XYZ file of C-alpha atoms in Angstrom:
352
model
C 0.068 0.280 -0.292
C 2.710 2.531 1.305
C 4.413 1.738 -2.789
C 1.782 0.857 -5.088
C -0.271 3.538 -4.048
C 1.768 6.646 -4.369
C 3.259 4.827 -7.931
C -0.349 4.330 -9.437
C -0.993 7.702 -8.825
C 2.120 9.417 -9.749
C 2.056 7.031 -12.845
C -1.369 8.514 -13.967
C -0.967 11.814 -13.004
C 2.018 11.819 -15.221
C 0.091 10.342 -18.132
C -2.400 13.231 -17.474
C -0.415 15.918 -18.081
C 1.887 14.628 -21.032
C -1.499 12.945 -22.941
C -2.796 17.179 -22.816
C 0.510 18.555 -23.601
C 0.361 16.967 -26.612
C -3.250 16.970 -28.088
C -4.777 19.187 -25.332
C -4.921 23.346 -26.809
C -6.729 26.603 -25.726
C -9.822 27.219 -27.339
C -9.080 30.740 -28.125
C -5.826 29.223 -29.715
C -8.532 27.956 -32.645
C -10.483 31.918 -32.216
C -6.691 33.510 -33.225
C -6.995 30.591 -36.274
C -9.782 31.333 -38.159
C -10.666 34.823 -37.565
C -6.780 36.815 -36.479
C -7.936 40.330 -37.223
C -11.204 39.884 -35.426
C -11.873 39.978 -31.582
C -12.174 37.062 -29.361
C -14.585 38.736 -26.408
C -17.945 37.969 -27.847
C -16.727 34.734 -28.263
C -15.036 34.336 -24.441
C -17.934 35.837 -23.094
C -20.479 33.115 -24.405
C -18.164 30.720 -23.435
C -18.504 32.039 -20.048
C -22.240 32.136 -19.732
C -21.552 28.519 -19.175
C -19.513 28.994 -16.010
C -22.379 29.192 -13.465
C -23.513 25.830 -14.798
C -20.323 24.036 -14.604
C -19.962 25.623 -11.105
C -23.149 23.720 -10.189
C -22.100 20.076 -11.389
C -18.527 21.168 -9.520
C -20.833 21.243 -6.526
C -22.487 18.254 -6.611
C -19.714 16.017 -7.506
C -17.396 17.229 -4.487
C -19.439 18.338 -1.485
C -23.045 15.593 -2.687
C -21.807 12.772 -3.546
C -18.759 13.372 -1.454
C -21.255 13.482 1.520
C -23.599 10.932 0.216
C -20.958 8.181 0.603
C -20.935 9.285 4.105
C -23.597 6.676 5.045
C -21.253 3.491 6.241
C -20.552 4.739 10.072
C -16.965 3.617 9.169
C -16.496 5.088 6.257
C -16.656 8.283 6.315
C -13.560 10.024 5.274
C -12.798 7.331 2.516
C -16.433 8.925 1.192
C -15.615 12.037 1.327
C -11.743 11.117 0.509
C -11.714 8.728 -2.200
C -14.160 10.598 -3.344
C -12.432 13.549 -4.760
C -8.793 11.487 -5.432
C -11.557 9.993 -8.268
C -12.987 13.462 -9.563
C -9.892 14.030 -9.740
C -8.440 12.425 -12.119
C -11.422 11.342 -13.821
C -12.514 15.134 -15.444
C -8.854 15.476 -16.685
C -8.973 11.773 -18.008
C -12.823 12.182 -19.073
C -12.120 15.393 -20.747
C -9.617 13.640 -22.586
C -10.868 10.897 -24.030
C -14.314 12.752 -24.617
C -12.571 14.896 -27.197
C -10.417 12.357 -28.543
C -12.841 10.546 -29.431
C -14.932 13.128 -31.031
C -11.546 15.261 -32.971
C -11.108 11.268 -34.278
C -7.542 11.329 -32.509
C -6.450 14.428 -33.524
C -5.386 17.397 -31.967
C -8.329 19.134 -29.511
C -9.144 22.296 -28.053
C -10.611 22.655 -24.868
C -13.584 25.054 -24.072
C -15.970 25.361 -20.900
C -17.757 22.517 -22.911
C -14.888 20.067 -22.819
C -14.931 20.935 -19.305
C -18.849 20.331 -18.612
C -18.813 16.832 -20.150
C -15.416 15.692 -18.057
C -17.578 16.880 -15.430
C -20.610 14.496 -16.251
C -18.513 11.448 -17.450
C -16.656 11.437 -13.644
C -20.555 11.089 -12.308
C -20.156 7.757 -13.769
C -17.539 6.719 -11.700
C -19.106 8.191 -7.995
C -22.287 6.545 -8.658
C -20.461 3.389 -9.363
C -18.292 4.285 -6.407
C -21.464 3.506 -3.940
C -21.238 -0.287 -4.682
C -17.663 -0.971 -4.235
C -17.075 1.518 -1.091
C -15.733 -0.610 1.202
C -14.222 -3.227 -1.069
C -11.290 -1.748 -3.055
C -8.282 0.212 -1.945
C -7.624 4.189 -3.437
C -5.350 2.102 -6.212
C -8.117 -0.314 -7.197
C -10.640 3.132 -7.647
C -7.882 4.760 -9.783
C -7.857 1.837 -12.337
C -11.642 1.551 -11.971
C -12.138 5.040 -12.863
C -9.972 4.841 -15.927
C -11.609 1.591 -17.069
C -14.993 2.681 -16.406
C -14.798 5.902 -18.493
C -13.080 4.513 -21.028
C -16.201 2.586 -21.201
C -18.957 5.301 -20.284
C -17.570 7.437 -23.100
C -18.127 4.206 -26.209
C -21.519 4.160 -25.103
C -22.271 7.252 -24.621
C -21.371 7.374 -28.639
C -22.656 4.695 -29.131
C -26.707 6.099 -27.452
C -26.077 9.701 -28.603
C -24.305 8.746 -32.357
C -25.380 6.132 -33.648
C -28.566 5.128 -31.739
C -29.771 9.273 -31.599
C -31.353 8.853 -28.919
C -32.263 12.140 -26.719
C -30.780 11.887 -23.227
C -30.042 15.421 -21.932
C -30.302 14.357 -17.846
C -28.357 11.375 -18.604
C -29.871 9.217 -16.985
C -29.381 6.392 -19.024
C -25.605 7.282 -20.127
C -24.874 8.143 -16.628
C -26.790 6.794 -14.208
C -28.273 3.395 -15.378
C -24.928 2.982 -16.545
C -22.578 4.624 -13.684
C -25.173 1.508 -11.544
C -24.767 -1.496 -13.544
C -20.686 -0.707 -13.753
C -20.568 -0.474 -10.323
C -22.932 -4.076 -9.249
C -20.320 -5.727 -11.701
C -17.664 -4.984 -9.539
C -19.611 -5.501 -7.123
C -20.373 -8.744 -8.494
C -16.146 -9.931 -9.504
C -15.615 -9.208 -5.830
C -18.267 -11.730 -5.011
C -17.671 -14.270 -2.088
C -20.051 -17.227 -1.508
C -19.537 -17.319 1.835
C -20.371 -14.414 2.709
C -23.961 -14.401 2.612
C -25.031 -12.502 5.698
C -25.258 -8.418 6.338
C -21.564 -7.658 7.154
C -21.069 -5.776 11.166
C -19.397 -2.561 8.963
C -22.165 -1.936 6.695
C -24.355 -0.098 9.672
C -25.208 3.981 9.242
C -24.947 5.474 12.246
C -26.603 9.178 13.652
C -23.694 11.252 12.090
C -23.151 9.295 8.983
C -27.139 9.673 7.801
C -26.516 13.646 8.804
C -23.481 13.991 6.702
C -25.302 11.762 4.137
C -28.684 14.363 4.194
C -26.165 16.760 3.293
C -24.557 15.557 0.674
C -29.056 14.943 -0.583
C -29.501 18.638 -0.644
C -26.258 19.505 -2.340
C -28.130 17.339 -4.983
C -30.784 18.117 -4.840
C -30.701 21.869 -4.535
C -27.783 21.456 -8.158
C -30.269 19.193 -10.111
C -31.521 21.358 -12.685
C -28.041 22.268 -13.106
C -27.343 18.714 -13.603
C -29.987 18.138 -16.072
C -30.071 21.365 -17.993
C -26.041 22.109 -18.364
C -25.785 19.780 -21.797
C -29.317 21.538 -22.911
C -29.424 23.588 -26.617
C -29.735 27.329 -24.511
C -32.663 28.805 -25.121
C -35.854 27.012 -25.267
C -34.186 23.598 -24.020
C -32.410 24.302 -21.404
C -34.883 26.543 -19.952
C -37.425 23.605 -20.215
C -35.073 21.195 -18.933
C -34.840 23.092 -15.547
C -38.342 23.966 -14.822
C -39.065 19.900 -15.227
C -36.736 19.051 -12.951
C -37.621 21.250 -10.616
C -41.160 20.510 -10.198
C -40.169 16.993 -11.063
C -37.696 17.108 -7.844
C -40.577 18.669 -5.743
C -43.559 16.237 -6.733
C -40.906 13.291 -5.958
C -39.931 14.873 -2.290
C -43.539 14.830 -0.695
C -44.862 11.281 -2.645
C -40.799 9.665 -0.815
C -41.856 10.817 2.415
C -45.361 9.499 2.390
C -44.655 5.886 0.985
C -41.233 5.963 3.922
C -43.964 6.991 6.483
C -46.795 4.305 5.281
C -43.746 1.343 4.925
C -42.711 2.208 8.591
C -43.031 1.115 11.640
C -45.762 3.683 13.668
C -44.965 5.979 10.793
C -41.364 7.054 11.284
C -39.377 8.329 8.429
C -36.656 5.806 7.037
C -33.018 8.396 6.492
C -32.116 5.768 3.385
C -35.591 6.587 1.453
C -34.721 10.808 2.518
C -31.614 11.009 1.488
C -32.288 8.589 -2.070
C -35.378 8.914 -3.237
C -36.178 12.343 -3.240
C -33.050 12.014 -5.607
C -35.201 9.855 -7.750
C -37.106 12.636 -9.924
C -34.502 14.171 -11.065
C -33.283 10.833 -12.883
C -36.948 10.283 -13.599
C -37.315 13.124 -15.474
C -33.792 13.379 -17.129
C -33.859 12.022 -19.891
C -37.428 14.134 -21.250
C -36.431 16.854 -19.323
C -35.627 19.678 -21.810
C -39.238 17.977 -24.209
C -42.607 20.003 -23.954
C -43.923 17.605 -21.603
C -45.896 20.646 -19.172
C -45.155 21.203 -15.765
C -48.105 19.143 -14.486
C -46.213 15.871 -16.697
C -42.568 16.505 -14.752
C -44.607 16.308 -11.368
C -46.693 13.211 -11.754
C -43.448 11.202 -13.438
C -41.311 12.932 -10.369
C -44.026 11.825 -7.762
C -43.966 8.009 -9.656
C -40.034 7.945 -8.823
C -40.249 8.500 -5.385
C -43.414 5.768 -5.184
C -41.462 3.240 -7.153
C -38.203 4.237 -5.438
C -39.423 3.532 -1.907
C -41.671 0.471 -2.377
C -38.734 -1.188 -4.636
C -35.952 -0.294 -2.122
C -38.168 -1.784 0.650
C -39.320 -4.533 -1.258
C -36.514 -5.499 -3.009
C -33.118 -4.616 -1.321
C -31.014 -8.626 -0.927
C -27.885 -8.810 0.829
C -26.875 -12.407 -2.078
C -27.604 -13.519 -4.664
C -30.029 -11.282 -7.584
C -28.139 -7.709 -7.149
C -28.508 -7.015 -11.088
C -32.551 -7.426 -11.385
C -33.086 -5.057 -8.845
C -30.093 -2.745 -8.938
C -31.891 -2.499 -12.788
C -35.489 -1.743 -11.054
C -34.592 1.095 -9.120
C -32.434 3.375 -11.425
C -34.318 2.948 -13.672
C -37.211 4.196 -11.989
C -34.637 7.674 -10.584
C -32.284 4.960 -7.943
C -30.445 4.905 -4.956
C -27.024 5.162 -4.568
C -26.511 4.176 -1.846
C -29.114 0.742 -2.737
C -26.180 -0.195 -4.726
C -24.084 -1.049 -1.918
C -26.846 -2.840 -0.091
C -27.395 -4.970 -2.587
C -24.124 -7.022 -3.144
C -21.172 -9.742 -1.157
C -20.077 -8.003 1.928
C -16.110 -8.084 0.273
C -14.543 -5.462 2.893
C -11.337 -4.066 2.509
C -10.276 -2.052 6.112
C -7.321 -0.522 4.054
C -8.991 1.601 2.179
C -10.757 3.620 5.601
C -8.026 6.100 4.824
């Protein structure tokens, strides 16, 4: 651990520096090439308009996902710390690999949109992180980041460019893909002898509280997430409005169902932390379409109901992990549920 992790981290960062040095240039250099006698201020201002949305997604990645993963009482430091590590590598690798794919292996110019795409590709890994938290080491997590983002870019190209599917909120390409990938990795780590819930797979009052902080940050900034890659203007407006109303409707149905299913009408923090986000995922694919505010509320409300009921009645600790995860994430699932679906293979050295 003492030598392996530093060597892997240094090697990957050196590789990123070399690749960026060979293939990546500023976007303003492209402007100078095509319009040498004109000012770049208008183009730069146009890119800077997206900076606020870029910052919102950044907060979701480093604060929202980081704290959401603190639900395990013994892995709080790992959740926030490894989240920062993985996100930092993912942002670089995601920006590079997407640029190379879209430029067909040629040098490419980097702008704010490239950085946003790098952010979105990193989210895929952070979703999968919930399925392997406490199971793999930081070195393995870095390797998983490289492999998963490469697979994500290929899948995104297939869905968007070949099939021409509409997925402005990336519900299919990010959320569903991240859940499946995380479960696949956890499935590889599965041990038939470990069939019972592990003693370290438990939450505490403080861990649930910190996880709720992550939920709040994700919930607040989700309209930005679903609208960040939408076309500016009407499409972006629709994505923001539809996501907003889907989220608020989802909260009420999630709370209602949680109280209905628990003893004495108490609320389950697992439901509140995760099912309240189901509306954002559920409406993501059609967020930029004119589905009307009541339509987005119906989608969000159903997402909250399905997520709570699914978690309550389909959660298992061995065996049918894949089918349960598919049910959850297609309906705006819980990243936390991904972890509970899998075998208990814990690596104590991951608790930094």
